[in-house]
Amino acid sequence: MTRSLIDTLNHQQKERWEAFCKAAEAAGHSFSTDSEGAKDLFNAFGFSEFVSASCIHHPAMAIDLIDSNDLTTRATNDYMHQHLAPFLTPLAPAAVDPNTAPEALLTPLKAALRQFRRREMVRIAVRDMAGLDQVEETMADISALATCAIDGALTLLYDHMCATQGVPVDAAGKPQRLVVIGMGKLGAGELNFSSDVDLIFTFPASGETRGANRSVANEVFFTRLCRHLIQAIGEVTVDGFVFRVDTRLRPYGDGGPLVMNFDHMEDYYQSQGREWERYALIKAAVVAGDEKAGATLLDQLKPFIFRRYLDFGVFESLREMKQKITAEVRRKKLHDNIKLGSGGIREIEFFGQMFQLIRGGVLPALQQPGIQAVLSTLGQEGVVPPAVCRELIEAYRFLRQAEHRLQEENDQQTHALPTDPLARLRLSRSMGADNWEAFIVELDGHRQRVRGHFAGLLETKTPTRNENKDKNAHTTGLEDAWRLSVTTEQRGQWLTTAGFSDGRTAALLLESFKAEPATRALSSTGRHRLDRLMPRILEAAAACDVPETVLDRVLQILKNIQQRISYLSLLLEYPTALTHLIRLVGASPWIAAFLSRHPVLLDELLDPRTLYAPPGPDALRKGLSRRLASVPDDDAEYQIEALCIFRQINMLRVAASDITNVLPLMKVSDHLTWIAETILEKVVDISWNDLVARHGRPTCTLDGHTCERGFAVIGYGKLGGLELGYGSDLDLVFLHAADPGETKGGQRPIDNSHFFARLGQRVVHMLSAHTPAGALYETDMRLRPNGNSGLLVSHVNGFKAYQLENAWTWEHQALIRARPITGDPVLLSAFSRIRQQVLCLPREKKELQTSVREMRERMRKHRLAATPDQFDIKEDVGAMVDIEFLVQYFILQHAAHHPDITRWTDNVRLLQALSEADIIDTVTAYRLRRAYLIFRAVAHRLNLQERSTLVDVKRFGHLKGLVQGLWQSTLV
């Protein structure tokens, strides 16, 4: 049977080819059948009646395709415009009677466009079936054909209408042009072989035409223009059509005006826009007309399409869309439809677009129309497992290729698998399969995987009968405790029964929350979601060790998020997110307060793989680069906001790993330090690039070496010592190596040193500026030469001179904890050399002892707030800062003879170095290191509990005595 069908296909192919050769010969055309183009054309004759019939009826077109090598050469970006121009040039205003009405122009325009379309669709089909173009290139070519045809026809019609009916202008007299927005596959550059084009028409502003005998309103002018354009592109003539045009996606659909101005468009979407319209606008792109004005409009519509927060509130609308898709598949029995059927193209597109609606506002990389790019981004960002994204992309490419082959056969808009045995064999062989059975096996594999991933979207668990019975018995009291208007005593009894240790306190917390103005002002949708969520929160809190405390902290978070009801949806849709929320806020009031200030971080609770696995330095840099890739370079506030969110996300991951003991204290500080370093590096880059674009590049040399940038950021204190905590500020010093003279290459050159002063100011501003997402870091610049009265950015040679000649002992102590963070390598190396030189200066012992001791006492006087029955583990006598001062004293006293001890900046390794140099004995070094780490760990835990560093005076007596004893013997 298969052999017979193969013979039939081969015979059919030869018959078509012979008919074409005869037609070419009759028309006086000759060509080489051995050329690559002819071979590819012959191959396509076996799979496509559209290709063979087009060539037989228009042999000159086919010969031109072969001779021009267009069949064998990949089209360039301007290919379509170059090849359309000869078809339209004879119809340009200069070549046509200016009195010609647009209606009279339509007939030759339609013919020209359809001839152009026929040639290019044959070319595209042949290249596709020969395997010369990938499926993405085929879609891009068809989309470029549509865009070029629409824009070419629009330009011609607009020019003719302006010549005969006047030029449309706005109130200020500025000429107005039409904007054509492509939706769906056209907007995404993903048209299939027989796609419709979904178009929306708009123009910038109302007004009327000028330059004609009779003025008309812009709305009238552009409505006529749109109708002519639709006829030119979509009307069926003896030559067929260019593309079928669908305008039903416009505001108000078929019942609305064909074209409207920008203001009316914005008003419509802001006041009446629905979720499915947000879904549709994801793929919107300007395809013809005034591209600049159109881009401005789409930017203005972005807040409607992509919320600037995680939009989990769209879940119910998306679930409804998904249910409609599933119901349609069942009702219409679309199993053999590769687009609309189960496991088909539409389900893949829905998968990607769902995440775009939910996350596009906070993940700009998702704000792109192409589905493959979206799926890749979801995998790269860890939103969806990469393996799932790979399977969906592979399925999409296979299904789209099969769709093309189906439609290329007869240039018909079909997505149904054929039932005719010959058509089945033709499709199978065009897809590289030997027979129908082999093709179906591969197709069904893809569809089954898509079906599984689609089915898992927005899935809600349906409780079993027994689960329902248990739930009703267990949670009815909690639902009543939340919803019903009862006495505090009755509410407290229900909560006590549910597991709260102090039901009355819990009841008062609930009643206070219900009385909040924000709670009472909730919309009906928000109230419904809160009513569903609160019993779950009460149940989870009741299971904790301190349920009232946990409930209080969660309610504080809810006060800040409930007006954004999408966050309520997140906790409803993802029970695991609620589980992690309860766990984290129960462990730390700091985390509870952090989440209250930055509710966007609730999204991080969805995936425990990332929540409890903070990334290392390389992953941080890559993650930040991806986050900023889609942020406009000229939007400084958005850049800072993106940096803030990046910092908050990664700090939450560190804190979650910290309180669950995934990370030890030293690693916590390492991670917090890496976050700060990554952000500092990016802030310097952004600030540098912005200033260079304005003023040009400064010239910098140091010790005969040319510096690439001549700027360096030095970290002091906790940043320099790799001991950052969650609330630590950044102690920074900026250095430069500017030559005398001005910057070069910019529009507004400035003095080199002035450039670096501005750079320092810009860096500080970015770090401390407040945005809707908060601020990055508080900065402390007082450790620079001459403190607050000194230059913000010091020349490195001036810094060296100051440290060697004028710096106080306490400034040298601070230098011990200083290290290069980011900047020019030449300058960073120079700082390291200066640091070692300064620290290794010979010092008189008694003078050093006095200076260190007096500075410590001054600090203690200003900072210590302990009462006689309290011990401050940071500032008290024998506490953590005393250990730091002892270490600094030993370094400054002995570095002249032991320069290696200056290598490190953190106290733990400095103690190790002092021990290895025999400056302090091994036992003492061990005891000091142990005492220091204990004090740090306790202080860290107290910070997470938002408590001060004051403890009972009886605690840590042994450690306190050890430090005091060493202090007395060393410094007194």
JSON list of N, CA, C and O in Angstrom, two decimals, residues 757-790:
[
{"chain": "A", "resi": 757, "resn": "ALA", "atom": "N", "xyz": [34.57, 63.49, 40.68]},
{"chain": "A", "resi": 757, "resn": "ALA", "atom": "CA", "xyz": [33.72, 63.98, 41.77]},
{"chain": "A", "resi": 757, "resn": "ALA", "atom": "C", "xyz": [32.25, 63.69, 41.45]},
{"chain": "A", "resi": 757, "resn": "ALA", "atom": "O", "xyz": [31.49, 63.25, 42.32]},
{"chain": "A", "resi": 758, "resn": "ARG", "atom": "N", "xyz": [31.87, 63.92, 40.19]},
{"chain": "A", "resi": 758, "resn": "ARG", "atom": "CA", "xyz": [30.49, 63.63, 39.79]},
{"chain": "A", "resi": 758, "resn": "ARG", "atom": "C", "xyz": [30.21, 62.13, 39.82]},
{"chain": "A", "resi": 758, "resn": "ARG", "atom": "O", "xyz": [29.11, 61.71, 40.19]},
{"chain": "A", "resi": 759, "resn": "LEU", "atom": "N", "xyz": [31.22, 61.35, 39.44]},
{"chain": "A", "resi": 759, "resn": "LEU", "atom": "CA", "xyz": [31.04, 59.90, 39.47]},
{"chain": "A", "resi": 759, "resn": "LEU", "atom": "C", "xyz": [30.78, 59.44, 40.90]},
{"chain": "A", "resi": 759, "resn": "LEU", "atom": "O", "xyz": [29.87, 58.62, 41.15]},
{"chain": "A", "resi": 760, "resn": "GLY", "atom": "N", "xyz": [31.57, 59.94, 41.84]},
{"chain": "A", "resi": 760, "resn": "GLY", "atom": "CA", "xyz": [31.35, 59.57, 43.24]},
{"chain": "A", "resi": 760, "resn": "GLY", "atom": "C", "xyz": [29.97, 59.98, 43.72]},
{"chain": "A", "resi": 760, "resn": "GLY", "atom": "O", "xyz": [29.28, 59.21, 44.41]},
{"chain": "A", "resi": 761, "resn": "GLN", "atom": "N", "xyz": [29.54, 61.20, 43.36]},
{"chain": "A", "resi": 761, "resn": "GLN", "atom": "CA", "xyz": [28.21, 61.66, 43.76]},
{"chain": "A", "resi": 761, "resn": "GLN", "atom": "C", "xyz": [27.12, 60.77, 43.17]},
{"chain": "A", "resi": 761, "resn": "GLN", "atom": "O", "xyz": [26.13, 60.45, 43.83]},
{"chain": "A", "resi": 762, "resn": "ARG", "atom": "N", "xyz": [27.31, 60.38, 41.90]},
{"chain": "A", "resi": 762, "resn": "ARG", "atom": "CA", "xyz": [26.30, 59.55, 41.23]},
{"chain": "A", "resi": 762, "resn": "ARG", "atom": "C", "xyz": [26.21, 58.18, 41.90]},
{"chain": "A", "resi": 762, "resn": "ARG", "atom": "O", "xyz": [25.11, 57.65, 42.09]},
{"chain": "A", "resi": 763, "resn": "VAL", "atom": "N", "xyz": [27.34, 57.61, 42.26]},
{"chain": "A", "resi": 763, "resn": "VAL", "atom": "CA", "xyz": [27.34, 56.30, 42.92]},
{"chain": "A", "resi": 763, "resn": "VAL", "atom": "C", "xyz": [26.62, 56.39, 44.27]},
{"chain": "A", "resi": 763, "resn": "VAL", "atom": "O", "xyz": [25.76, 55.55, 44.59]},
{"chain": "A", "resi": 764, "resn": "VAL", "atom": "N", "xyz": [26.94, 57.41, 45.07]},
{"chain": "A", "resi": 764, "resn": "VAL", "atom": "CA", "xyz": [26.28, 57.57, 46.37]},
{"chain": "A", "resi": 764, "resn": "VAL", "atom": "C", "xyz": [24.79, 57.78, 46.20]},
{"chain": "A", "resi": 764, "resn": "VAL", "atom": "O", "xyz": [23.97, 57.21, 46.94]},
{"chain": "A", "resi": 765, "resn": "HIS", "atom": "N", "xyz": [24.42, 58.58, 45.20]},
{"chain": "A", "resi": 765, "resn": "HIS", "atom": "CA", "xyz": [22.99, 58.83, 44.95]},
{"chain": "A", "resi": 765, "resn": "HIS", "atom": "C", "xyz": [22.27, 57.54, 44.60]},
{"chain": "A", "resi": 765, "resn": "HIS", "atom": "O", "xyz": [21.18, 57.26, 45.14]},
{"chain": "A", "resi": 766, "resn": "MET", "atom": "N", "xyz": [22.85, 56.74, 43.70]},
{"chain": "A", "resi": 766, "resn": "MET", "atom": "CA", "xyz": [22.17, 55.50, 43.32]},
{"chain": "A", "resi": 766, "resn": "MET", "atom": "C", "xyz": [22.03, 54.55, 44.50]},
{"chain": "A", "resi": 766, "resn": "MET", "atom": "O", "xyz": [21.02, 53.86, 44.64]},
{"chain": "A", "resi": 767, "resn": "LEU", "atom": "N", "xyz": [23.03, 54.52, 45.36]},
{"chain": "A", "resi": 767, "resn": "LEU", "atom": "CA", "xyz": [22.98, 53.61, 46.49]},
{"chain": "A", "resi": 767, "resn": "LEU", "atom": "C", "xyz": [21.94, 54.03, 47.52]},
{"chain": "A", "resi": 767, "resn": "LEU", "atom": "O", "xyz": [21.31, 53.18, 48.16]},
{"chain": "A", "resi": 768, "resn": "SER", "atom": "N", "xyz": [21.74, 55.33, 47.68]},
{"chain": "A", "resi": 768, "resn": "SER", "atom": "CA", "xyz": [20.88, 55.81, 48.78]},
{"chain": "A", "resi": 768, "resn": "SER", "atom": "C", "xyz": [19.54, 56.36, 48.33]},
{"chain": "A", "resi": 768, "resn": "SER", "atom": "O", "xyz": [18.70, 56.69, 49.17]},
{"chain": "A", "resi": 769, "resn": "ALA", "atom": "N", "xyz": [19.31, 56.47, 47.00]},
{"chain": "A", "resi": 769, "resn": "ALA", "atom": "CA", "xyz": [18.05, 57.05, 46.51]},
{"chain": "A", "resi": 769, "resn": "ALA", "atom": "C", "xyz": [16.87, 56.16, 46.87]},
{"chain": "A", "resi": 769, "resn": "ALA", "atom": "O", "xyz": [16.94, 54.92, 46.80]},
{"chain": "A", "resi": 770, "resn": "HIS", "atom": "N", "xyz": [15.75, 56.79, 47.24]},
{"chain": "A", "resi": 770, "resn": "HIS", "atom": "CA", "xyz": [14.55, 56.05, 47.60]},
{"chain": "A", "resi": 770, "resn": "HIS", "atom": "C", "xyz": [13.65, 55.90, 46.38]},
{"chain": "A", "resi": 770, "resn": "HIS", "atom": "O", "xyz": [13.39, 56.85, 45.65]},
{"chain": "A", "resi": 771, "resn": "THR", "atom": "N", "xyz": [13.20, 54.68, 46.12]},
{"chain": "A", "resi": 771, "resn": "THR", "atom": "CA", "xyz": [12.32, 54.37, 45.00]},
{"chain": "A", "resi": 771, "resn": "THR", "atom": "C", "xyz": [11.10, 53.64, 45.57]},
{"chain": "A", "resi": 771, "resn": "THR", "atom": "O", "xyz": [11.06, 53.33, 46.77]},
{"chain": "A", "resi": 772, "resn": "PRO", "atom": "N", "xyz": [10.10, 53.35, 44.73]},
{"chain": "A", "resi": 772, "resn": "PRO", "atom": "CA", "xyz": [8.96, 52.55, 45.23]},
{"chain": "A", "resi": 772, "resn": "PRO", "atom": "C", "xyz": [9.38, 51.21, 45.82]},
{"chain": "A", "resi": 772, "resn": "PRO", "atom": "O", "xyz": [8.65, 50.64, 46.62]},
{"chain": "A", "resi": 773, "resn": "ALA", "atom": "N", "xyz": [10.56, 50.72, 45.44]},
{"chain": "A", "resi": 773, "resn": "ALA", "atom": "CA", "xyz": [11.04, 49.44, 45.98]},
{"chain": "A", "resi": 773, "resn": "ALA", "atom": "C", "xyz": [12.00, 49.63, 47.14]},
{"chain": "A", "resi": 773, "resn": "ALA", "atom": "O", "xyz": [12.63, 48.68, 47.60]},
{"chain": "A", "resi": 774, "resn": "GLY", "atom": "N", "xyz": [12.13, 50.87, 47.63]},
{"chain": "A", "resi": 774, "resn": "GLY", "atom": "CA", "xyz": [13.03, 51.13, 48.75]},
{"chain": "A", "resi": 774, "resn": "GLY", "atom": "C", "xyz": [14.35, 51.70, 48.26]},
{"chain": "A", "resi": 774, "resn": "GLY", "atom": "O", "xyz": [14.46, 52.24, 47.16]},
{"chain": "A", "resi": 775, "resn": "ALA", "atom": "N", "xyz": [15.37, 51.60, 49.10]},
{"chain": "A", "resi": 775, "resn": "ALA", "atom": "CA", "xyz": [16.71, 52.10, 48.77]},
{"chain": "A", "resi": 775, "resn": "ALA", "atom": "C", "xyz": [17.68, 50.92, 48.80]},
{"chain": "A", "resi": 775, "resn": "ALA", "atom": "O", "xyz": [17.40, 49.87, 49.38]},
{"chain": "A", "resi": 776, "resn": "LEU", "atom": "N", "xyz": [18.85, 51.11, 48.19]},
{"chain": "A", "resi": 776, "resn": "LEU", "atom": "CA", "xyz": [19.84, 50.03, 48.14]},
{"chain": "A", "resi": 776, "resn": "LEU", "atom": "C", "xyz": [20.59, 49.92, 49.48]},
{"chain": "A", "resi": 776, "resn": "LEU", "atom": "O", "xyz": [20.44, 48.95, 50.22]},
{"chain": "A", "resi": 777, "resn": "TYR", "atom": "N", "xyz": [21.41, 50.91, 49.79]},
{"chain": "A", "resi": 777, "resn": "TYR", "atom": "CA", "xyz": [22.21, 50.86, 51.02]},
{"chain": "A", "resi": 777, "resn": "TYR", "atom": "C", "xyz": [22.38, 52.27, 51.58]},
{"chain": "A", "resi": 777, "resn": "TYR", "atom": "O", "xyz": [22.44, 53.24, 50.82]},
{"chain": "A", "resi": 778, "resn": "GLU", "atom": "N", "xyz": [22.48, 52.35, 52.90]},
{"chain": "A", "resi": 778, "resn": "GLU", "atom": "CA", "xyz": [22.97, 53.57, 53.51]},
{"chain": "A", "resi": 778, "resn": "GLU", "atom": "C", "xyz": [24.49, 53.56, 53.36]},
{"chain": "A", "resi": 778, "resn": "GLU", "atom": "O", "xyz": [25.14, 52.52, 53.56]},
{"chain": "A", "resi": 779, "resn": "THR", "atom": "N", "xyz": [25.06, 54.69, 52.99]},
{"chain": "A", "resi": 779, "resn": "THR", "atom": "CA", "xyz": [26.51, 54.74, 52.81]},
{"chain": "A", "resi": 779, "resn": "THR", "atom": "C", "xyz": [27.13, 55.66, 53.86]},
{"chain": "A", "resi": 779, "resn": "THR", "atom": "O", "xyz": [26.53, 56.66, 54.28]},
{"chain": "A", "resi": 780, "resn": "ASP", "atom": "N", "xyz": [28.35, 55.34, 54.28]},
{"chain": "A", "resi": 780, "resn": "ASP", "atom": "CA", "xyz": [29.11, 56.16, 55.23]},
{"chain": "A", "resi": 780, "resn": "ASP", "atom": "C", "xyz": [30.44, 56.48, 54.58]},
{"chain": "A", "resi": 780, "resn": "ASP", "atom": "O", "xyz": [31.25, 55.58, 54.31]},
{"chain": "A", "resi": 781, "resn": "MET", "atom": "N", "xyz": [30.67, 57.75, 54.27]},
{"chain": "A", "resi": 781, "resn": "MET", "atom": "CA", "xyz": [31.89, 58.17, 53.57]},
{"chain": "A", "resi": 781, "resn": "MET", "atom": "C", "xyz": [32.87, 58.87, 54.52]},
{"chain": "A", "resi": 781, "resn": "MET", "atom": "O", "xyz": [33.84, 59.49, 54.07]},
{"chain": "A", "resi": 782, "resn": "ARG", "atom": "N", "xyz": [32.66, 58.77, 55.83]},
{"chain": "A", "resi": 782, "resn": "ARG", "atom": "CA", "xyz": [33.46, 59.55, 56.78]},
{"chain": "A", "resi": 782, "resn": "ARG", "atom": "C", "xyz": [34.88, 59.03, 56.95]},
{"chain": "A", "resi": 782, "resn": "ARG", "atom": "O", "xyz": [35.70, 59.70, 57.58]},
{"chain": "A", "resi": 783, "resn": "LEU", "atom": "N", "xyz": [35.19, 57.86, 56.42]},
{"chain": "A", "resi": 783, "resn": "LEU", "atom": "CA", "xyz": [36.54, 57.32, 56.58]},
{"chain": "A", "resi": 783, "resn": "LEU", "atom": "C", "xyz": [37.50, 57.79, 55.49]},
{"chain": "A", "resi": 783, "resn": "LEU", "atom": "O", "xyz": [38.67, 57.42, 55.48]},
{"chain": "A", "resi": 784, "resn": "ARG", "atom": "N", "xyz": [37.01, 58.65, 54.57]},
{"chain": "A", "resi": 784, "resn": "ARG", "atom": "CA", "xyz": [37.91, 59.21, 53.57]},
{"chain": "A", "resi": 784, "resn": "ARG", "atom": "C", "xyz": [38.85, 60.23, 54.21]},
{"chain": "A", "resi": 784, "resn": "ARG", "atom": "O", "xyz": [38.58, 60.71, 55.33]},
{"chain": "A", "resi": 785, "resn": "PRO", "atom": "N", "xyz": [39.93, 60.57, 53.55]},
{"chain": "A", "resi": 785, "resn": "PRO", "atom": "CA", "xyz": [40.87, 61.55, 54.12]},
{"chain": "A", "resi": 785, "resn": "PRO", "atom": "C", "xyz": [40.16, 62.84, 54.52]},
{"chain": "A", "resi": 785, "resn": "PRO", "atom": "O", "xyz": [39.36, 63.39, 53.75]},
{"chain": "A", "resi": 786, "resn": "ASN", "atom": "N", "xyz": [40.41, 63.28, 55.74]},
{"chain": "A", "resi": 786, "resn": "ASN", "atom": "CA", "xyz": [39.80, 64.49, 56.32]},
{"chain": "A", "resi": 786, "resn": "ASN", "atom": "C", "xyz": [38.30, 64.36, 56.55]},
{"chain": "A", "resi": 786, "resn": "ASN", "atom": "O", "xyz": [37.61, 65.36, 56.76]},
{"chain": "A", "resi": 787, "resn": "GLY", "atom": "N", "xyz": [37.78, 63.14, 56.53]},
{"chain": "A", "resi": 787, "resn": "GLY", "atom": "CA", "xyz": [36.39, 62.90, 56.89]},
{"chain": "A", "resi": 787, "resn": "GLY", "atom": "C", "xyz": [35.40, 63.68, 56.04]},
{"chain": "A", "resi": 787, "resn": "GLY", "atom": "O", "xyz": [35.60, 63.87, 54.84]},
{"chain": "A", "resi": 788, "resn": "ASN", "atom": "N", "xyz": [34.34, 64.18, 56.69]},
{"chain": "A", "resi": 788, "resn": "ASN", "atom": "CA", "xyz": [33.28, 64.89, 55.96]},
{"chain": "A", "resi": 788, "resn": "ASN", "atom": "C", "xyz": [33.76, 66.18, 55.32]},
{"chain": "A", "resi": 788, "resn": "ASN", "atom": "O", "xyz": [33.11, 66.69, 54.40]},
{"chain": "A", "resi": 789, "resn": "SER", "atom": "N", "xyz": [34.87, 66.72, 55.79]},
{"chain": "A", "resi": 789, "resn": "SER", "atom": "CA", "xyz": [35.37, 67.96, 55.21]},
{"chain": "A", "resi": 789, "resn": "SER", "atom": "C", "xyz": [36.29, 67.70, 54.03]},
{"chain": "A", "resi": 789, "resn": "SER", "atom": "O", "xyz": [36.72, 68.64, 53.36]},
{"chain": "A", "resi": 790, "resn": "GLY", "atom": "N", "xyz": [36.61, 66.43, 53.77]},
{"chain": "A", "resi": 790, "resn": "GLY", "atom": "CA", "xyz": [37.52, 66.11, 52.67]},
{"chain": "A", "resi": 790, "resn": "GLY", "atom": "C", "xyz": [36.79, 65.90, 51.35]},
{"chain": "A", "resi": 790, "resn": "GLY", "atom": "O", "xyz": [35.55, 65.91, 51.28]}
]
